[in-house]
Coordinates of C-alpha atoms in Angstrom, one line a residue:
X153 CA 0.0 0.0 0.0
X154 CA 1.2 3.4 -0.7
X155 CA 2.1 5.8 2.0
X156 CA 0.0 8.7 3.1
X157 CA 2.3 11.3 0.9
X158 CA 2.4 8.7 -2.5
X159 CA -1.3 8.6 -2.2
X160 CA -1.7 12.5 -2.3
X161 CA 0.2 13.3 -5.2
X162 CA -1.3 10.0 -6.7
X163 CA -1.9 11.3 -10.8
X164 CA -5.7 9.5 -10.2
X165 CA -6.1 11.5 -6.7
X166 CA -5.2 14.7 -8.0
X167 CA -7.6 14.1 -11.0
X168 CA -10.3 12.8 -8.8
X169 CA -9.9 16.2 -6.4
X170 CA -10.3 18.3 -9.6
X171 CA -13.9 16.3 -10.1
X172 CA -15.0 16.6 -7.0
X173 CA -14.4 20.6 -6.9
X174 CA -16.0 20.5 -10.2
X175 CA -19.0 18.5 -9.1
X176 CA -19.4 21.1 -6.5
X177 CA -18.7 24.5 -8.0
X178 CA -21.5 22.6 -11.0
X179 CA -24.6 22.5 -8.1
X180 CA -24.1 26.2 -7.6
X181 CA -23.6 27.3 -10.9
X182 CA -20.0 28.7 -10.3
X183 CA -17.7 26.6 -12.3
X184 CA -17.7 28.8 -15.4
X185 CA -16.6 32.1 -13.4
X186 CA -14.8 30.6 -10.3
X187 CA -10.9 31.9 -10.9
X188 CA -8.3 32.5 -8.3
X189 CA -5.4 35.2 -8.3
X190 CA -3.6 32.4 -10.9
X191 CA -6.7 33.4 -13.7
X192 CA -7.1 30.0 -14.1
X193 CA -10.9 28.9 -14.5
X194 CA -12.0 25.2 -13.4
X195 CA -13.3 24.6 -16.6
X196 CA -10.0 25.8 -18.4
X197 CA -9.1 21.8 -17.0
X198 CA -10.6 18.9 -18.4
X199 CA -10.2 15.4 -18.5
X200 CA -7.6 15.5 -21.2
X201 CA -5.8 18.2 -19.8
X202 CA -2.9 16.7 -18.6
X203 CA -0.5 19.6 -18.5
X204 CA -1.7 21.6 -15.4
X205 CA -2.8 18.6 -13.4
X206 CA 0.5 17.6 -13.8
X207 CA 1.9 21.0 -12.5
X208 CA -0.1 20.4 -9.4
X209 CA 1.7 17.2 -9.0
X210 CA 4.8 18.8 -9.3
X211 CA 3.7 21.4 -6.7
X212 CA 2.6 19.0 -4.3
X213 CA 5.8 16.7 -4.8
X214 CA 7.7 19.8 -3.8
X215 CA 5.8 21.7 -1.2
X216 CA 5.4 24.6 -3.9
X217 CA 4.5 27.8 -1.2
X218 CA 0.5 28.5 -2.3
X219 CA -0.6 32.0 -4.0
X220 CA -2.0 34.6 -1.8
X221 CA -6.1 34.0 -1.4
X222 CA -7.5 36.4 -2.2
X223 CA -9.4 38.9 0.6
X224 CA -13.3 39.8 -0.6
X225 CA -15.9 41.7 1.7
X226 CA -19.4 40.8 0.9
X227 CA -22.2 43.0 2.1
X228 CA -24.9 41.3 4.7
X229 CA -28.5 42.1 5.6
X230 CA -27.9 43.4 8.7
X231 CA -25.5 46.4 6.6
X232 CA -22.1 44.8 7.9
X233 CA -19.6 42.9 5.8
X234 CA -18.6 39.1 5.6
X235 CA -15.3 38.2 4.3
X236 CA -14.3 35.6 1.9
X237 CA -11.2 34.8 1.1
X238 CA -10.6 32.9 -2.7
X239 CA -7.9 30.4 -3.3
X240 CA -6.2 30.0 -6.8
X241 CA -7.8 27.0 -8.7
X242 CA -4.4 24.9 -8.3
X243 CA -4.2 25.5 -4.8
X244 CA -8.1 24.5 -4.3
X245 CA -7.5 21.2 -6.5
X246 CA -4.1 20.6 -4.0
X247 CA -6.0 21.6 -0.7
X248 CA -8.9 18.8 -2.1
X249 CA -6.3 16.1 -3.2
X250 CA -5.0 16.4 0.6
X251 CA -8.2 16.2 2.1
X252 CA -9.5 13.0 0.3
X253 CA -6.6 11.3 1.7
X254 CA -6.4 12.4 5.3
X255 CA -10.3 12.9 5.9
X256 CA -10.8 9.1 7.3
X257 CA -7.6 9.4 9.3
X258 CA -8.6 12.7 11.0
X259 CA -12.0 10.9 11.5
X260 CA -10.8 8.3 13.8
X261 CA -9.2 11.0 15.6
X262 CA -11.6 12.9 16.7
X263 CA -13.6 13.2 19.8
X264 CA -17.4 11.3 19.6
X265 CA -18.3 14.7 21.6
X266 CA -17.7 16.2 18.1
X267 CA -20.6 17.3 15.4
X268 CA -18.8 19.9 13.0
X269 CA -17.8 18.9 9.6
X270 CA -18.3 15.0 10.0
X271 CA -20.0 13.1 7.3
X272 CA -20.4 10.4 10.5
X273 CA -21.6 12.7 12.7
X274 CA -23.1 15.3 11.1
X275 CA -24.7 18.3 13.4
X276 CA -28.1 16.3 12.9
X277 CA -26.8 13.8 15.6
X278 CA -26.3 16.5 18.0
X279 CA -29.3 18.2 17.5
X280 CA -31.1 14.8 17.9
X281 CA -29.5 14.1 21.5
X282 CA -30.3 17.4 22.5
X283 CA -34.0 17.6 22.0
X284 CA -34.4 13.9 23.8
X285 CA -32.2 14.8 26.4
X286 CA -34.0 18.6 26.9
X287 CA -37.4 16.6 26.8
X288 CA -36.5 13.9 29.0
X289 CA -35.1 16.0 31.7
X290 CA -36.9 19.7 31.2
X291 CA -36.4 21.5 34.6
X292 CA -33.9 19.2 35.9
X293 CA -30.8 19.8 34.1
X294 CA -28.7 22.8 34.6
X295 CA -27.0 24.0 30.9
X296 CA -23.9 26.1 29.9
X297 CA -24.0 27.3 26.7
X298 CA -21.1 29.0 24.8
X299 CA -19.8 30.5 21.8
X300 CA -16.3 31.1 20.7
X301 CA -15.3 34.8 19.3
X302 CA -13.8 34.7 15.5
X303 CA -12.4 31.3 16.2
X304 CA -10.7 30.1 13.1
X305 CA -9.2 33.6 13.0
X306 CA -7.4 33.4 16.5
X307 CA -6.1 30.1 16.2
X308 CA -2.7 30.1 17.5
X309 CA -0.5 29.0 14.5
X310 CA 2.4 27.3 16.8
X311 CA -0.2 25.7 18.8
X312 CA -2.2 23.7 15.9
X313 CA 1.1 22.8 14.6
X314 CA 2.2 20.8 18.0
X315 CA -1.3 19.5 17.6
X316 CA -1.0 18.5 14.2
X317 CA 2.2 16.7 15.3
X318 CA 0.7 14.9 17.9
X319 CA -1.5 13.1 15.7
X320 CA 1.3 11.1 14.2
X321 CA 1.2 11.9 10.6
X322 CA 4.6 12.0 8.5
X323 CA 6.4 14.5 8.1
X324 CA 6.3 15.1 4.4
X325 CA 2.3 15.3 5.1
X326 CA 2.6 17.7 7.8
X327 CA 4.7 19.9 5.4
X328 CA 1.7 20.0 3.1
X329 CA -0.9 20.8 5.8
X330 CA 1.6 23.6 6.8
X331 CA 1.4 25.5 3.2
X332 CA -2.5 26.1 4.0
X333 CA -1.6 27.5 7.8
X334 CA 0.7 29.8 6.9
X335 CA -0.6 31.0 3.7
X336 CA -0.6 35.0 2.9
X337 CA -3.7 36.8 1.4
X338 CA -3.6 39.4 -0.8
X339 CA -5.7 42.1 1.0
X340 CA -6.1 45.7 -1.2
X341 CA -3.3 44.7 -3.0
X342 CA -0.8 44.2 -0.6
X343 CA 0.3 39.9 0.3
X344 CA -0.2 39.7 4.4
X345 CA 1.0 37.2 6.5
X346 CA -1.4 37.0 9.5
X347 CA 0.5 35.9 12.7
X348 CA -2.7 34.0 13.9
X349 CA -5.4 32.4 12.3
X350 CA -5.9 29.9 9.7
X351 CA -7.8 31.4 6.0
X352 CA -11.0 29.9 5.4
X353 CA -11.8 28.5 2.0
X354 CA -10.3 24.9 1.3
X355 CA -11.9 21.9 3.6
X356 CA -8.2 21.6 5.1
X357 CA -9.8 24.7 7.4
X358 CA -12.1 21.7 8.9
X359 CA -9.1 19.4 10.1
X360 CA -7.8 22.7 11.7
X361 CA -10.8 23.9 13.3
X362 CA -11.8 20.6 14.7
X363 CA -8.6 19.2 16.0
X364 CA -7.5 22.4 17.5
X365 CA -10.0 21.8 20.7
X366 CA -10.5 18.1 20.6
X367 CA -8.3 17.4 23.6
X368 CA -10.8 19.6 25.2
X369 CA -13.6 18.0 23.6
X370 CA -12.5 14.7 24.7
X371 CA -11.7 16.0 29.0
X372 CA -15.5 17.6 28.8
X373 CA -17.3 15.2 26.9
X374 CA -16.3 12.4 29.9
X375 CA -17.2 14.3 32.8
X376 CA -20.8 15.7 32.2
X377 CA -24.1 14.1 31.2
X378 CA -24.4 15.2 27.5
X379 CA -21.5 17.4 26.0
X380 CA -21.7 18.5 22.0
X381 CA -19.6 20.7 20.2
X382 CA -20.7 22.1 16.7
X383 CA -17.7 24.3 15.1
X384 CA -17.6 27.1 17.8
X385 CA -20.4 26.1 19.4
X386 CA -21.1 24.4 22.8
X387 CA -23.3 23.1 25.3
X388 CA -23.5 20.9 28.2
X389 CA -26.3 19.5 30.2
X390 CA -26.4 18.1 33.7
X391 CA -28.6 17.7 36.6
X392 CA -25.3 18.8 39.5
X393 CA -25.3 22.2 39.1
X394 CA -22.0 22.6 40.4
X395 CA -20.2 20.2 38.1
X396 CA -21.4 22.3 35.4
X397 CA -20.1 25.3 36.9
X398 CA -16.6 23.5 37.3
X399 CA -16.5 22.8 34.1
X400 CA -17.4 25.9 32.6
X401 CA -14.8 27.6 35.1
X402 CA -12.2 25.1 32.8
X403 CA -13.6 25.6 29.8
X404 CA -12.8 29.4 30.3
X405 CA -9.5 28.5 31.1
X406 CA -8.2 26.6 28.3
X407 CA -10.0 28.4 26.0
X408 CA -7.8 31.4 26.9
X409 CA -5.0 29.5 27.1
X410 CA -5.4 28.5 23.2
X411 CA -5.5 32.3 22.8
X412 CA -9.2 32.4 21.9
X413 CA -12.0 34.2 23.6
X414 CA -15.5 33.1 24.7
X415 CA -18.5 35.0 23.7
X416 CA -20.1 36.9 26.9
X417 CA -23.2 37.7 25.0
X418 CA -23.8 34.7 24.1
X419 CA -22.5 32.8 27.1
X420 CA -25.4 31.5 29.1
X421 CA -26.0 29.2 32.6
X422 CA -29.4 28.2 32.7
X423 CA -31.6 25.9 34.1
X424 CA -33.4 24.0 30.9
X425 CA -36.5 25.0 32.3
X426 CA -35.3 28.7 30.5
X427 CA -35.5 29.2 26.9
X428 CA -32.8 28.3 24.7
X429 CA -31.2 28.4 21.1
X430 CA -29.0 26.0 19.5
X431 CA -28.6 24.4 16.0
X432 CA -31.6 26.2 14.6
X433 CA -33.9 25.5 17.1
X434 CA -35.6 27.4 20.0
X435 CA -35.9 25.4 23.0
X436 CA -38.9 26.9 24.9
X437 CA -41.4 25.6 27.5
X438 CA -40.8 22.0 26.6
X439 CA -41.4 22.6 23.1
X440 CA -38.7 23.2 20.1
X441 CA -39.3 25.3 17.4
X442 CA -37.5 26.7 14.9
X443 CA -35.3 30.2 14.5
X444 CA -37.0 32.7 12.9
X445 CA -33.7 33.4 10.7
X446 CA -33.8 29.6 9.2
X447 CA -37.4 30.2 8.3
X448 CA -36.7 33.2 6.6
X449 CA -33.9 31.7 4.3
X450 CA -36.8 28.9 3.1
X451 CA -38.7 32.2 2.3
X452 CA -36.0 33.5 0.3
X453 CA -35.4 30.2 -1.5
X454 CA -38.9 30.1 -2.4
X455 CA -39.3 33.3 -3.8
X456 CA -36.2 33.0 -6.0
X457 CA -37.9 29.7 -7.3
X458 CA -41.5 30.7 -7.5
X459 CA -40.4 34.5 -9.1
X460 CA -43.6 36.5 -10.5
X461 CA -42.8 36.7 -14.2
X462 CA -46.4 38.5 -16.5
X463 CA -47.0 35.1 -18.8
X464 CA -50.6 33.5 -19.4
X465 CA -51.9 31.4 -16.5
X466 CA -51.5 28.2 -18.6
X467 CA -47.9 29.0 -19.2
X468 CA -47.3 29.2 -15.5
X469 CA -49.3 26.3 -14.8
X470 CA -47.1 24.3 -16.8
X471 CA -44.1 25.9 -15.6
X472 CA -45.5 25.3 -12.2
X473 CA -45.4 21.7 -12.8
X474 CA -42.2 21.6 -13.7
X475 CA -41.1 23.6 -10.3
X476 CA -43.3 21.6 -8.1
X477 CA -41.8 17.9 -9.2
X478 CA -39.4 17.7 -12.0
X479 CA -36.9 20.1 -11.2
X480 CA -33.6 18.6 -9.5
X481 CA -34.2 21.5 -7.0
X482 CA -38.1 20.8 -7.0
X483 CA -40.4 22.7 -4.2
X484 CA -41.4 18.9 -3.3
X485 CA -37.5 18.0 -2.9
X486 CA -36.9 21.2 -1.0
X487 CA -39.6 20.4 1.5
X488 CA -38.3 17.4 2.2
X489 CA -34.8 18.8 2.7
X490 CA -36.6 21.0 5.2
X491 CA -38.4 18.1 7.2
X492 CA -35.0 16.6 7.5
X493 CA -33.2 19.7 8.5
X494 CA -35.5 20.6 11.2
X495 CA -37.2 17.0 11.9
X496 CA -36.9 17.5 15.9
X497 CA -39.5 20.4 15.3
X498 CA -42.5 20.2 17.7
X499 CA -44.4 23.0 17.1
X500 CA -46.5 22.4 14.5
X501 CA -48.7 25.3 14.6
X502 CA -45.5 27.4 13.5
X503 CA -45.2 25.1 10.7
X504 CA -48.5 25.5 9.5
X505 CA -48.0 29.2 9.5
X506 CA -44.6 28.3 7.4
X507 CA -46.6 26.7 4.7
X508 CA -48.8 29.3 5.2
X509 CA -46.3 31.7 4.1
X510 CA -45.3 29.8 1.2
X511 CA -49.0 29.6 0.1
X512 CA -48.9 33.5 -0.2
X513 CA -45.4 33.1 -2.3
X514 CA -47.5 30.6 -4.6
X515 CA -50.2 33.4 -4.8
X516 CA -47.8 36.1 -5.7
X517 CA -46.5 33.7 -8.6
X518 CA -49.5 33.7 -10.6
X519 CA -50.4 37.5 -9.8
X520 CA -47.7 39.3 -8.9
X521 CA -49.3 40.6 -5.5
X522 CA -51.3 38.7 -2.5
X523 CA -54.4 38.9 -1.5
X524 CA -57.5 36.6 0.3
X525 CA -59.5 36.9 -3.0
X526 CA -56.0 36.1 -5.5
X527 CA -55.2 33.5 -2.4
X528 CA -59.0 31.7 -3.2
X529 CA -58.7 31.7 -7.1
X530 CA -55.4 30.1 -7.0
X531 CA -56.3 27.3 -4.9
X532 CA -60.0 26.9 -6.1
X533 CA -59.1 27.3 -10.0
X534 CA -55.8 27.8 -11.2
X535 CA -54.5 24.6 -9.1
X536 CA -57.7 22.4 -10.0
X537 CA -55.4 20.1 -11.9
X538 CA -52.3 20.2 -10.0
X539 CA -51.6 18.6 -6.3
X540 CA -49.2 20.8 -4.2
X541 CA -47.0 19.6 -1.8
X542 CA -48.3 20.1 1.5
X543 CA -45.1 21.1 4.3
X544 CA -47.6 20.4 7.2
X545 CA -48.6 17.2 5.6
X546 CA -45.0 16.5 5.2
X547 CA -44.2 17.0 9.1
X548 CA -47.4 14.9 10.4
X549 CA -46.7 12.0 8.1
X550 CA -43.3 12.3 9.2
X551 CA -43.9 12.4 12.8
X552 CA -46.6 10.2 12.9
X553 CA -44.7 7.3 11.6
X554 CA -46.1 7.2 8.5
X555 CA -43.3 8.2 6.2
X556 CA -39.5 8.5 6.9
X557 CA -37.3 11.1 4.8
X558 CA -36.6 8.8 2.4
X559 CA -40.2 7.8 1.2
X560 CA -40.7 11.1 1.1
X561 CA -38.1 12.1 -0.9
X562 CA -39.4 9.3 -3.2
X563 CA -42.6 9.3 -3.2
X564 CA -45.1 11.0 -6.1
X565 CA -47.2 13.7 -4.7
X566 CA -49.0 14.2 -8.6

C-alpha cells in the first residue's frame, strides 16, 4: 500500500480532487466564473488536460508555497460585511487532493463529543441528543451554553502545529498541511502574513478547526451528562449544578490559554427550564421550534424559485409543474430537505403558519401581489389540476410514523 504522501500526489487522486471541486462549483452554478489570483478557471481543466494537473503534482511533490487568497468583503442584511477569502484553482484542487486522503484518518481522531464537519456525525446527531435529552429531563438539568469569538481567525499558529504533530502523521504530510496555515492573502493589494489564524476557504480549514479543541472536547465530553460541540459552538447538560459550573470555570481556562475568547453575550447558565437556542432550534417551554432566521432563508429560496414573471396562467401552470416535481431543485424535494433539517420540530402550529407563508409566495406567482381573493382563485381554479405539496402534511406523516425522509423524498405527490 502506498504511503500517506504517494497517495496524495497519486496522478488519479489529483484528478479525482479536480472532479470533485467540479461537481461542486456545478450544483451552484460557479464553475464557469470561479478563478483565483492564478486566472485560471475550473473549466480551463478537463479530462484530457494533462499539462496543469501535472503541474499540481509537481507542486505538491515539492511543497510549492500557495498563491495569496485572495481577501473579498461581501455585504450582509444586517448592513455589515462578511469576508471571503478565494484560493487559486491549483491550490483549491491541492488543498482537495489532501483532504481525500487524510479525511478518514482525521476521523478516527476525533472526539465522539464532536458534530462539525463529519459526514459520520453530522450536526443532525447532536441536534437529535439534544432535543431527547431537553425533553426527557426539562427543569432538571442545569446547561452552559457558549460561543467562541472569530475562532478560526485566532487560532494560534504554533499551537495547531504541535497538535497537528501529535496526531502522528509524516512529516512530508505535515509539510503540506503547513502550506494552508501559513498561507498569505492578498488584501487591497498588498500579500499579508497574519500571525494567527488559519484562512478559510479549502476543507483543510475543517481538520484545523476541529482538532484544534479536541483534547478539550475529549476532557469535557467524559465528565458531564451530555457534551456536544458544533464548530464554535457548545453546550452541556447536567442535573449537578455545580459540576457544570466546574467545568465551565475550565472551559474558560483553556480556551484562553489556546488564545481564543468566549462569547459573553452569548455565554449562558441556565436551568433548561429557561429558553434556549441551538442548531436552529428554539428550545422553549418543553417545546422546540424553529429560528425565525432559518425560516426566513426557506422564504427567500422560495421566492427566487417561484419569481412572478407577467405570462398566461396556462404557461405558468405548466411551468409550475415543472417547479413543483421535475426540477432537480423541486419545491417537493426542497420540503423534504426542510423536514430533514428541522425534523426534531414540535411546534406544528409554526409550521402551519410556514406553509402558510409559502402559500402567499405561490399566490404572488401567478399575480404578482397577495391577497385573500388572488389566495381563493389560486387554490379553487388555477390549481384544479395540480396537487401541491403540503409542508404540514410532510411534518405529520413524518412524525406520525407514517413516512421516513426517504419515502418522502421518493414518493409522487402528482
Amino acid at each position: 500500500m502506498k504511503d500517506l504522501f504517494d497517495q496524495i500526489i497519486d496522478e488519479k487522486n489529483i484528478q479525482e480532487a479536480y472532479f470533485d471541486l467540479v461537481k461542486k462549483f456545478d450544483e451552484e452554478c460557479k464553475s464557469g466564473s470561479y478563478a483565483g489570483i492564478d486566472g485560471i478557471k475550473l473549466n480551463d481543466i478537463n479530462f484530457d488536460s494533462a499539462e496543469i494537473l501535472a503541474q499540481i503534482k509537481d507542486e505538491l511533490l515539492n511543497t510549492t508555497p500557495l498563491l495569496p487568497a485572495l481577501e473579498f468583503e461581501i455585504p450582509k442584511k444586517d448592513g455589515g460585511f462578511r469576508i471571503i477569502y478565494i484560493y487559486s484553482v491549483k491550490d483549491r484542487i491541492k488543498a482537495q487532493a489532501i483532504f481525500r486522503v487524510l479525511q478518514p484518518i482525521f476521523e478516527e481522531m476525533y472526539s465522539p463529543f464532536l458534530f462539525s464537519y463529519r459526514s459520520s456525525q453530522p450536526s443532525y446527531y447532536a441536534a437529535k441528543s439534544i432535543a431527547k435529552r431537553y425533553k426527557k429531563n426539562y427543569g432538571e438539568d442545569t446547561i452552559f451554553q457558549a460561543d467562541i469569538t472569530e475562532y478560526t481567525e485566532n487560532i494560534n499558529k504554533a499551537i495547531l502545529e504541535k497538535k497537528l504533530k501529535e496526531t502522528g502523521l509524516p512529516t512530508d504530510v505535515l509539510r503540506l498541511l503547513r502550506l494552508y496555515m501559513t498561507n498569505s492573502i492578498l488584501r487591497d493589494d498588498e500579500v499579508i502574513y497574519p500571525d494567527k489564524g488559519v484562512i478559510q476557504g479549502v476543507p483543510l480549514m475543517t481538520f484545523f478547526a476541529n482538532i484544534y479543541l479536541n483534547d478539550l472536547d475529549k476532557i469535557i465530553g467524559k465528565k458531564v451528562s451530555l457534551y456536544r460541540r458544533v464548530g464554535d459552538d457548545f453546550i452541556l447538560f447536567d442535573k449537578n449544578k455545580e459540576r457544570i459550573e466546574e467545568l465551565r470555570d475550565f472551559m474558560l481556562k483553556e480556551t484562553k490559554m489556546l488564545g481564543l475568547s468566549i462569547s459573553e453575550k452569548k455565554t449562558r447558565l441556565i436551568n433548561s427550564s429557561e429558553s434556549f437556542k441551538f442548531l436552529g432550534y428554539i428550545f422553549e417551554n418543553k417545546g422546540i421550534s424553529i429560528k425565525e432566521s432559518s425560516i426566513n432563508r426557506a422564504f427567500i429560496r422560495w421566492r427566487r424559485k417561484l419569481k412572478y414573471y407577467p405570462i398566461s396562467d396556462e404557461d405558468k401552470i405548466e411551468r409550475l409543474d415543472d417547479l413543483l416535481f421535475k426540477d432537480p431543485d423541486s419545491i417537493h424535494n426542497q420540503f423534504v430537505q426542510f423536514v430533514a433539517s428541522y425534523k426534531h420540530a414540535t411546534d406544528f402550529d409554526q409550521i402551519k403558519d410556514v406553509f402558510s407563508g409559502f402559500m402567499r409566495i405561490l399566490t404572488k406567482f401567478f399575480f404578482g401581489k397577495y391577497s385573500m381573493r388572488n389566495q381563493r382563485v389560486v387554490q379553487e381554479k388555477l390549481l384544479a389540476n395540480i396537487k401541491v405539496p403540503s409542508l404540514y402534511k410532510y411534518f405529520i406523516d413524518f412524525h406520525n410514523g407514517k413516512k421516513n425522509i426517504a419515502e418522502l423524498s421518493l414518493s409522487k405527490k402528482r
